[in-house]
Amino acid sequence: MLQIPTPIFRKTLFTELIGIGCFLFGAVYYYSARDRILLILSAVVFLCSTIRALLLYHIARKKAYEIVIGTCVSVSQKIFGKLKTVKMMDDDGKETTLQIPKGSKIKIGERYRFYFQKRDDSINTEIKFLDTKLAAESLLGYEQLKE
C-alpha cells in the first residue's frame, strides 16, 4: 500500500474538497437562479482542482518530493511580499535556507519536516524573483515533529 505523507495527503484532499464544494454551490445556485455562467465557472474550478489533486497524488505516488528535516533557527520576513525566509539546521549542523509562504506558522526552536516538489535543476531563469517564486511554489506541506 502506498504511504502518502500526511501534509501531502491533506493538501490533495482539501484541494479536491474545495473543487467539489464550488461545484455543488454552483449547481445549487443554478437550480435556484438559473445562472448558467456561475455553473460553468464552478465546473471549471472543479475540473482544475481535480487536475491539481491528481498531480499531487502523482507526485506522492512517484515519490517526486524532497524532504528537509531540521530545527528552525531563524525566521525573517519582509513587510511587503508573500514569502518568509526560514533557516533550518539539521542534526549534522548543516544550515538550509527555505523560502515559504508568509502565512506558515513556524516557531524558532521547533523541529519540522518540509516536503518540496523536486524541480529540474536545469531550470534557472537568472532572475532572482522568479527563482524564489518557483522555489516557494514547490512547497507541498510541512509538519512539526514531536520529540
Tab-separated table of N, CA and C in Angstrom:
chain	number	residue	atom	x	y	z
A	1	MET	N	0.836	-1.189	0.000
A	1	MET	CA	0.000	0.000	0.000
A	1	MET	C	0.875	1.245	0.000
A	2	LEU	N	0.455	2.243	-0.732
A	2	LEU	CA	1.200	3.478	-0.862
A	2	LEU	C	1.057	4.333	0.390
A	3	GLN	N	2.178	4.741	0.957
A	3	GLN	CA	2.166	5.623	2.113
A	3	GLN	C	2.393	7.052	1.637
A	4	ILE	N	1.359	7.865	1.723
A	4	ILE	CA	1.461	9.266	1.355
A	4	ILE	C	1.714	10.058	2.629
A	5	PRO	N	2.735	10.938	2.638
A	5	PRO	CA	2.959	11.767	3.820
A	5	PRO	C	1.709	12.595	4.152
A	6	THR	N	1.452	12.751	5.435
A	6	THR	CA	0.236	13.428	5.892
A	6	THR	C	0.044	14.820	5.292
A	7	PRO	N	1.065	15.703	5.257
A	7	PRO	CA	0.834	17.027	4.671
A	7	PRO	C	0.438	16.991	3.192
A	8	ILE	N	1.022	16.072	2.442
A	8	ILE	CA	0.674	15.963	1.016
A	8	ILE	C	-0.724	15.385	0.862
A	9	PHE	N	-1.066	14.406	1.686
A	9	PHE	CA	-2.412	13.837	1.644
A	9	PHE	C	-3.460	14.908	1.971
A	10	ARG	N	-3.188	15.694	3.017
A	10	ARG	CA	-4.126	16.761	3.398
A	10	ARG	C	-4.306	17.774	2.278
A	11	LYS	N	-3.202	18.171	1.669
A	11	LYS	CA	-3.281	19.154	0.586
A	11	LYS	C	-4.074	18.595	-0.596
A	12	THR	N	-3.850	17.330	-0.921
A	12	THR	CA	-4.591	16.690	-2.007
A	12	THR	C	-6.083	16.625	-1.692
A	13	LEU	N	-6.404	16.202	-0.484
A	13	LEU	CA	-7.802	16.079	-0.072
A	13	LEU	C	-8.511	17.433	-0.058
A	14	PHE	N	-7.882	18.437	0.540
A	14	PHE	CA	-8.521	19.751	0.621
A	14	PHE	C	-8.667	20.407	-0.753
A	15	THR	N	-7.697	20.165	-1.635
A	15	THR	CA	-7.806	20.704	-2.992
A	15	THR	C	-9.032	20.128	-3.691
A	16	GLU	N	-9.238	18.830	-3.558
A	16	GLU	CA	-10.403	18.201	-4.190
A	16	GLU	C	-11.705	18.629	-3.515
A	17	LEU	N	-11.705	18.740	-2.195
A	17	LEU	CA	-12.917	19.164	-1.485
A	17	LEU	C	-13.332	20.589	-1.843
A	18	ILE	N	-12.372	21.458	-2.047
A	18	ILE	CA	-12.693	22.824	-2.472
A	18	ILE	C	-13.357	22.805	-3.841
A	19	GLY	N	-12.838	22.001	-4.754
A	19	GLY	CA	-13.448	21.893	-6.077
A	19	GLY	C	-14.858	21.341	-6.018
A	20	ILE	N	-15.061	20.312	-5.212
A	20	ILE	CA	-16.402	19.726	-5.063
A	20	ILE	C	-17.358	20.745	-4.451
A	21	GLY	N	-16.888	21.465	-3.441
A	21	GLY	CA	-17.729	22.474	-2.795
A	21	GLY	C	-18.130	23.582	-3.756
A	22	CYS	N	-17.180	24.034	-4.569
A	22	CYS	CA	-17.501	25.073	-5.562
A	22	CYS	C	-18.526	24.566	-6.571
A	23	PHE	N	-18.346	23.332	-7.023
A	23	PHE	CA	-19.285	22.798	-7.998
A	23	PHE	C	-20.681	22.621	-7.394
A	24	LEU	N	-20.753	22.125	-6.176
A	24	LEU	CA	-22.060	21.954	-5.528
A	24	LEU	C	-22.750	23.294	-5.313
A	25	PHE	N	-21.986	24.297	-4.898
A	25	PHE	CA	-22.570	25.631	-4.734
A	25	PHE	C	-23.090	26.155	-6.067
A	26	GLY	N	-22.287	25.987	-7.135
A	26	GLY	CA	-22.709	26.437	-8.456
A	26	GLY	C	-23.949	25.708	-8.937
A	27	ALA	N	-24.044	24.405	-8.662
A	27	ALA	CA	-25.204	23.619	-9.091
A	27	ALA	C	-26.461	24.035	-8.333
A	28	VAL	N	-26.339	24.234	-7.025
A	28	VAL	CA	-27.500	24.668	-6.234
A	28	VAL	C	-27.963	26.047	-6.679
A	29	TYR	N	-26.999	26.937	-6.908
A	29	TYR	CA	-27.365	28.285	-7.336
A	29	TYR	C	-27.975	28.262	-8.739
A	30	TYR	N	-27.489	27.377	-9.593
A	30	TYR	CA	-28.060	27.257	-10.933
A	30	TYR	C	-29.524	26.830	-10.862
A	31	TYR	N	-29.829	25.864	-10.011
A	31	TYR	CA	-31.206	25.395	-9.914
A	31	TYR	C	-32.128	26.425	-9.280
A	32	SER	N	-31.586	27.316	-8.477
A	32	SER	CA	-32.451	28.328	-7.862
A	32	SER	C	-32.553	29.595	-8.704
A	33	ALA	N	-31.483	29.989	-9.371
A	33	ALA	CA	-31.494	31.256	-10.106
A	33	ALA	C	-31.263	31.103	-11.604
A	34	ARG	N	-31.020	29.900	-12.071
A	34	ARG	CA	-30.761	29.614	-13.493
A	34	ARG	C	-29.583	30.433	-14.029
A	35	ASP	N	-28.536	30.529	-13.212
A	35	ASP	CA	-27.332	31.257	-13.612
A	35	ASP	C	-26.342	30.271	-14.230
A	36	ARG	N	-26.357	30.207	-15.552
A	36	ARG	CA	-25.543	29.254	-16.278
A	36	ARG	C	-24.051	29.594	-16.207
A	37	ILE	N	-23.732	30.876	-16.169
A	37	ILE	CA	-22.329	31.286	-16.140
A	37	ILE	C	-21.660	30.832	-14.842
A	38	LEU	N	-22.336	30.993	-13.707
A	38	LEU	CA	-21.773	30.542	-12.438
A	38	LEU	C	-21.603	29.022	-12.421
A	39	LEU	N	-22.531	28.321	-13.021
A	39	LEU	CA	-22.412	26.862	-13.106
A	39	LEU	C	-21.190	26.466	-13.926
A	40	ILE	N	-20.981	27.133	-15.043
A	40	ILE	CA	-19.820	26.832	-15.888
A	40	ILE	C	-18.526	27.173	-15.160
A	41	LEU	N	-18.483	28.324	-14.503
A	41	LEU	CA	-17.277	28.709	-13.766
A	41	LEU	C	-16.984	27.754	-12.616
A	42	SER	N	-18.015	27.326	-11.912
A	42	SER	CA	-17.797	26.383	-10.813
A	42	SER	C	-17.352	25.019	-11.346
A	43	ALA	N	-17.836	24.633	-12.524
A	43	ALA	CA	-17.379	23.386	-13.135
A	43	ALA	C	-15.905	23.496	-13.548
A	44	VAL	N	-15.499	24.660	-14.015
A	44	VAL	CA	-14.091	24.879	-14.374
A	44	VAL	C	-13.208	24.802	-13.123
A	45	VAL	N	-13.658	25.420	-12.024
A	45	VAL	CA	-12.901	25.350	-10.763
A	45	VAL	C	-12.802	23.895	-10.300
A	46	PHE	N	-13.897	23.162	-10.407
A	46	PHE	CA	-13.890	21.739	-10.034
A	46	PHE	C	-12.904	20.955	-10.897
A	47	LEU	N	-12.919	21.186	-12.193
A	47	LEU	CA	-12.021	20.491	-13.105
A	47	LEU	C	-10.558	20.813	-12.787
A	48	CYS	N	-10.261	22.092	-12.575
A	48	CYS	CA	-8.880	22.497	-12.267
A	48	CYS	C	-8.411	21.930	-10.931
A	49	SER	N	-9.278	21.921	-9.934
A	49	SER	CA	-8.873	21.374	-8.634
A	49	SER	C	-8.707	19.856	-8.710
A	50	THR	N	-9.493	19.194	-9.535
A	50	THR	CA	-9.328	17.751	-9.718
A	50	THR	C	-7.999	17.449	-10.401
A	51	ILE	N	-7.654	18.231	-11.393
A	51	ILE	CA	-6.373	18.044	-12.071
A	51	ILE	C	-5.224	18.287	-11.099
A	52	ARG	N	-5.327	19.345	-10.280
A	52	ARG	CA	-4.292	19.638	-9.287
A	52	ARG	C	-4.179	18.504	-8.255
A	53	ALA	N	-5.299	17.990	-7.805
A	53	ALA	CA	-5.281	16.888	-6.835
A	53	ALA	C	-4.646	15.642	-7.445
A	54	LEU	N	-4.938	15.368	-8.706
A	54	LEU	CA	-4.329	14.219	-9.373
A	54	LEU	C	-2.825	14.399	-9.539
A	55	LEU	N	-2.397	15.632	-9.819
A	55	LEU	CA	-0.963	15.904	-9.923
A	55	LEU	C	-0.275	15.721	-8.570
A	56	LEU	N	-0.909	16.174	-7.502
A	56	LEU	CA	-0.353	15.979	-6.159
A	56	LEU	C	-0.267	14.492	-5.818
A	57	TYR	N	-1.298	13.741	-6.172
A	57	TYR	CA	-1.290	12.301	-5.935
A	57	TYR	C	-0.167	11.629	-6.730
A	58	HIS	N	0.015	12.073	-7.962
A	58	HIS	CA	1.076	11.533	-8.807
A	58	HIS	C	2.450	11.824	-8.192
A	59	ILE	N	2.641	13.019	-7.670
A	59	ILE	CA	3.904	13.377	-7.005
A	59	ILE	C	4.147	12.467	-5.807
A	60	ALA	N	3.099	12.233	-5.026
A	60	ALA	CA	3.234	11.381	-3.839
A	60	ALA	C	3.500	9.929	-4.236
A	61	ARG	N	2.814	9.455	-5.268
A	61	ARG	CA	2.966	8.066	-5.687
A	61	ARG	C	4.358	7.794	-6.250
A	62	LYS	N	4.880	8.742	-7.007
A	62	LYS	CA	6.203	8.586	-7.615
A	62	LYS	C	7.328	9.015	-6.666
A	63	LYS	N	6.947	9.485	-5.481
A	63	LYS	CA	7.915	9.998	-4.501
A	63	LYS	C	8.797	11.070	-5.128
A	64	ALA	N	8.168	11.952	-5.879
A	64	ALA	CA	8.876	13.041	-6.550
A	64	ALA	C	8.905	14.281	-5.662
A	65	TYR	N	9.317	14.073	-4.429
A	65	TYR	CA	9.425	15.190	-3.494
A	65	TYR	C	10.697	15.032	-2.677
A	66	GLU	N	11.156	16.156	-2.189
A	66	GLU	CA	12.342	16.175	-1.346
A	66	GLU	C	11.906	16.532	0.065
A	67	ILE	N	12.622	16.015	1.041
A	67	ILE	CA	12.296	16.259	2.441
A	67	ILE	C	13.449	17.019	3.080
A	68	VAL	N	13.099	18.089	3.795
A	68	VAL	CA	14.074	18.838	4.585
A	68	VAL	C	13.631	18.733	6.035
A	69	ILE	N	14.503	18.160	6.872
A	69	ILE	CA	14.195	17.989	8.287
A	69	ILE	C	15.224	18.779	9.087
A	70	GLY	N	14.742	19.508	10.077
A	70	GLY	CA	15.673	20.243	10.919
A	70	GLY	C	14.965	21.092	11.944
A	71	THR	N	15.776	21.800	12.703
A	71	THR	CA	15.286	22.706	13.736
A	71	THR	C	15.340	24.123	13.190
A	72	CYS	N	14.279	24.863	13.382
A	72	CYS	CA	14.215	26.246	12.914
A	72	CYS	C	15.108	27.106	13.807
A	73	VAL	N	16.054	27.814	13.193
A	73	VAL	CA	16.947	28.680	13.966
A	73	VAL	C	16.651	30.156	13.750
A	74	SER	N	15.984	30.505	12.653
A	74	SER	CA	15.576	31.901	12.460
A	74	SER	C	14.456	31.986	11.432
A	75	VAL	N	13.618	32.992	11.641
A	75	VAL	CA	12.523	33.279	10.716
A	75	VAL	C	12.552	34.773	10.456
A	76	SER	N	12.559	35.162	9.200
A	76	SER	CA	12.515	36.584	8.862
A	76	SER	C	11.570	36.782	7.687
A	77	GLN	N	10.927	37.934	7.694
A	77	GLN	CA	10.037	38.246	6.584
A	77	GLN	C	10.061	39.741	6.333
A	78	LYS	N	9.857	40.064	5.090
A	78	LYS	CA	9.799	41.465	4.699
A	78	LYS	C	8.390	41.976	4.923
A	79	ILE	N	8.256	43.256	5.105
A	79	ILE	CA	6.929	43.844	5.314
A	79	ILE	C	6.066	43.619	4.083
A	80	PHE	N	6.636	43.854	2.934
A	80	PHE	CA	5.912	43.638	1.688
A	80	PHE	C	6.448	42.367	1.051
A	81	GLY	N	5.574	41.565	0.574
A	81	GLY	CA	5.973	40.305	-0.050
A	81	GLY	C	5.160	39.162	0.517
A	82	LYS	N	5.185	38.060	-0.178
A	82	LYS	CA	4.363	36.914	0.201
A	82	LYS	C	5.178	35.771	0.784
A	83	LEU	N	6.473	35.980	0.960
A	83	LEU	CA	7.330	34.902	1.421
A	83	LEU	C	8.066	35.276	2.698
A	84	LYS	N	8.424	34.252	3.455
A	84	LYS	CA	9.306	34.440	4.599
A	84	LYS	C	10.492	33.508	4.433
A	85	THR	N	11.603	33.915	5.022
A	85	THR	CA	12.824	33.138	4.954
A	85	THR	C	12.997	32.391	6.261
A	86	VAL	N	13.174	31.081	6.168
A	86	VAL	CA	13.343	30.230	7.339
A	86	VAL	C	14.697	29.538	7.228
A	87	LYS	N	15.485	29.628	8.291
A	87	LYS	CA	16.765	28.925	8.322
A	87	LYS	C	16.608	27.717	9.222
A	88	MET	N	16.949	26.560	8.660
A	88	MET	CA	16.835	25.287	9.358
A	88	MET	C	18.228	24.708	9.563
A	89	MET	N	18.414	24.064	10.723
A	89	MET	CA	19.674	23.382	10.981
A	89	MET	C	19.378	21.909	11.235
A	90	ASP	N	20.052	21.039	10.468
A	90	ASP	CA	19.823	19.605	10.660
A	90	ASP	C	20.696	19.076	11.795
A	91	ASP	N	20.615	17.781	12.028
A	91	ASP	CA	21.337	17.166	13.145
A	91	ASP	C	22.854	17.229	12.980
A	92	ASP	N	23.330	17.351	11.743
A	92	ASP	CA	24.767	17.425	11.480
A	92	ASP	C	25.311	18.847	11.556
A	93	GLY	N	24.436	19.830	11.800
A	93	GLY	CA	24.865	21.225	11.886
A	93	GLY	C	24.833	21.958	10.558
A	94	LYS	N	24.310	21.320	9.521
A	94	LYS	CA	24.217	21.959	8.204
A	94	LYS	C	22.997	22.874	8.188
A	95	GLU	N	23.196	24.092	7.711
A	95	GLU	CA	22.111	25.079	7.687
A	95	GLU	C	21.512	25.155	6.286
A	96	THR	N	20.192	25.207	6.234
A	96	THR	CA	19.461	25.297	4.972
A	96	THR	C	18.516	26.476	5.045
A	97	THR	N	18.480	27.280	4.000
A	97	THR	CA	17.580	28.429	3.939
A	97	THR	C	16.419	28.091	3.008
A	98	LEU	N	15.204	28.289	3.511
A	98	LEU	CA	13.999	27.973	2.747
A	98	LEU	C	13.168	29.234	2.559
A	99	GLN	N	12.488	29.312	1.442
A	99	GLN	CA	11.514	30.373	1.181
A	99	GLN	C	10.144	29.715	1.221
A	100	ILE	N	9.306	30.148	2.158
A	100	ILE	CA	7.982	29.554	2.314
A	100	ILE	C	6.942	30.661	2.358
A	101	PRO	N	5.662	30.332	2.151
A	101	PRO	CA	4.612	31.349	2.200
A	101	PRO	C	4.552	32.045	3.565
A	102	LYS	N	4.192	33.309	3.537
A	102	LYS	CA	4.166	34.142	4.738
A	102	LYS	C	3.196	33.620	5.792
A	103	GLY	N	2.126	32.974	5.398
A	103	GLY	CA	1.118	32.501	6.328
A	103	GLY	C	1.513	31.259	7.113
A	104	SER	N	2.650	30.668	6.808
A	104	SER	CA	3.089	29.462	7.513
A	104	SER	C	3.479	29.813	8.943
A	105	LYS	N	3.015	29.007	9.862
A	105	LYS	CA	3.285	29.252	11.278
A	105	LYS	C	4.473	28.407	11.722
A	106	ILE	N	5.634	29.000	11.691
A	106	ILE	CA	6.871	28.337	12.053
A	106	ILE	C	7.430	29.021	13.300
A	107	LYS	N	7.839	28.206	14.287
A	107	LYS	CA	8.388	28.733	15.534
A	107	LYS	C	9.867	28.389	15.645
A	108	ILE	N	10.635	29.342	16.114
A	108	ILE	CA	12.066	29.132	16.316
A	108	ILE	C	12.261	28.107	17.437
A	109	GLY	N	13.187	27.189	17.217
A	109	GLY	CA	13.499	26.166	18.210
A	109	GLY	C	12.712	24.872	18.043
A	110	GLU	N	11.746	24.836	17.163
A	110	GLU	CA	10.942	23.630	16.926
A	110	GLU	C	11.500	22.869	15.728
A	111	ARG	N	11.288	21.545	15.734
A	111	ARG	CA	11.724	20.695	14.622
A	111	ARG	C	10.581	20.532	13.620
A	112	TYR	N	10.928	20.591	12.343
A	112	TYR	CA	9.938	20.495	11.271
A	112	TYR	C	10.444	19.577	10.176
A	113	ARG	N	9.495	19.076	9.423
A	113	ARG	CA	9.773	18.307	8.213
A	113	ARG	C	9.026	19.006	7.086
A	114	PHE	N	9.774	19.493	6.088
A	114	PHE	CA	9.202	20.173	4.930
A	114	PHE	C	9.250	19.242	3.728
A	115	TYR	N	8.199	19.278	2.919
A	115	TYR	CA	8.126	18.493	1.693
A	115	TYR	C	8.099	19.464	0.515
A	116	PHE	N	9.067	19.313	-0.383
A	116	PHE	CA	9.153	20.148	-1.577
A	116	PHE	C	9.097	19.277	-2.807
A	117	GLN	N	8.390	19.759	-3.823
A	117	GLN	CA	8.354	19.053	-5.101
A	117	GLN	C	9.734	19.157	-5.736
A	118	LYS	N	10.230	18.051	-6.287
A	118	LYS	CA	11.525	18.076	-6.958
A	118	LYS	C	11.414	18.944	-8.196
A	119	ARG	N	12.427	19.774	-8.367
A	119	ARG	CA	12.470	20.648	-9.534
A	119	ARG	C	13.602	20.222	-10.450
A	120	ASP	N	13.447	20.518	-11.702
A	120	ASP	CA	14.504	20.266	-12.670
A	120	ASP	C	15.573	21.338	-12.468
A	121	ASP	N	16.774	20.930	-12.097
A	121	ASP	CA	17.832	21.897	-11.827
A	121	ASP	C	18.294	22.643	-13.062
A	122	SER	N	17.921	22.164	-14.239
A	122	SER	CA	18.315	22.867	-15.454
A	122	SER	C	17.480	24.130	-15.660
A	123	ILE	N	16.391	24.253	-14.879
A	123	ILE	CA	15.571	25.460	-14.991
A	123	ILE	C	16.175	26.519	-14.088
A	124	ASN	N	16.879	27.445	-14.678
A	124	ASN	CA	17.468	28.558	-13.940
A	124	ASN	C	17.204	29.804	-14.761
A	125	THR	N	16.351	30.662	-14.242
A	125	THR	CA	15.905	31.808	-15.030
A	125	THR	C	16.848	32.991	-14.946
A	126	GLU	N	17.836	32.946	-14.036
A	126	GLU	CA	18.756	34.068	-13.820
A	126	GLU	C	18.032	35.298	-13.279
A	127	ILE	N	16.771	35.157	-12.920
A	127	ILE	CA	16.009	36.247	-12.323
A	127	ILE	C	15.708	35.829	-10.893
A	128	LYS	N	16.269	36.550	-9.926
A	128	LYS	CA	16.171	36.142	-8.530
A	128	LYS	C	14.714	36.027	-8.074
A	129	PHE	N	13.878	36.999	-8.444
A	129	PHE	CA	12.477	36.985	-8.029
A	129	PHE	C	11.772	35.736	-8.540
A	130	LEU	N	11.983	35.399	-9.795
A	130	LEU	CA	11.311	34.249	-10.401
A	130	LEU	C	11.824	32.932	-9.812
A	131	ASP	N	13.129	32.832	-9.581
A	131	ASP	CA	13.678	31.624	-8.955
A	131	ASP	C	13.125	31.439	-7.551
A	132	THR	N	13.013	32.529	-6.788
A	132	THR	CA	12.454	32.462	-5.434
A	132	THR	C	10.995	32.052	-5.484
A	133	LYS	N	10.245	32.598	-6.416
A	133	LYS	CA	8.830	32.257	-6.568
A	133	LYS	C	8.662	30.782	-6.912
A	134	LEU	N	9.472	30.271	-7.811
A	134	LEU	CA	9.389	28.856	-8.174
A	134	LEU	C	9.730	27.961	-6.991
A	135	ALA	N	10.715	28.360	-6.194
A	135	ALA	CA	11.088	27.563	-5.020
A	135	ALA	C	9.969	27.552	-3.992
A	136	ALA	N	9.313	28.690	-3.782
A	136	ALA	CA	8.224	28.767	-2.802
A	136	ALA	C	6.996	28.007	-3.284
A	137	GLU	N	6.744	27.995	-4.571
A	137	GLU	CA	5.591	27.280	-5.112
A	137	GLU	C	5.775	25.772	-5.037
A	138	SER	N	7.007	25.319	-4.875
A	138	SER	CA	7.236	23.877	-4.829
A	138	SER	C	6.984	23.288	-3.435
A	139	LEU	N	6.652	24.114	-2.441
A	139	LEU	CA	6.346	23.606	-1.104
A	139	LEU	C	5.036	22.833	-1.143
A	140	LEU	N	5.098	21.564	-0.771
A	140	LEU	CA	3.902	20.717	-0.752
A	140	LEU	C	3.252	20.703	0.624
A	141	GLY	N	4.021	20.946	1.656
A	141	GLY	CA	3.489	20.954	3.001
A	141	GLY	C	4.606	20.792	4.013
A	142	TYR	N	4.238	20.933	5.280
A	142	TYR	CA	5.211	20.739	6.353
A	142	TYR	C	4.475	20.234	7.575
A	143	GLU	N	5.249	19.643	8.476
A	143	GLU	CA	4.674	19.168	9.731
A	143	GLU	C	5.686	19.369	10.839
A	144	GLN	N	5.171	19.665	12.011
A	144	GLN	CA	6.022	19.809	13.180
A	144	GLN	C	6.292	18.424	13.738
A	145	LEU	N	7.542	18.173	14.073
A	145	LEU	CA	7.930	16.864	14.590
A	145	LEU	C	7.886	16.892	16.109
A	146	LYS	N	7.356	15.859	16.662
A	146	LYS	CA	7.305	15.704	18.117
A	146	LYS	C	8.562	14.964	18.541
A	147	GLU	N	9.186	15.421	19.576
A	147	GLU	CA	10.411	14.771	20.084
A	147	GLU	C	10.072	13.537	20.859
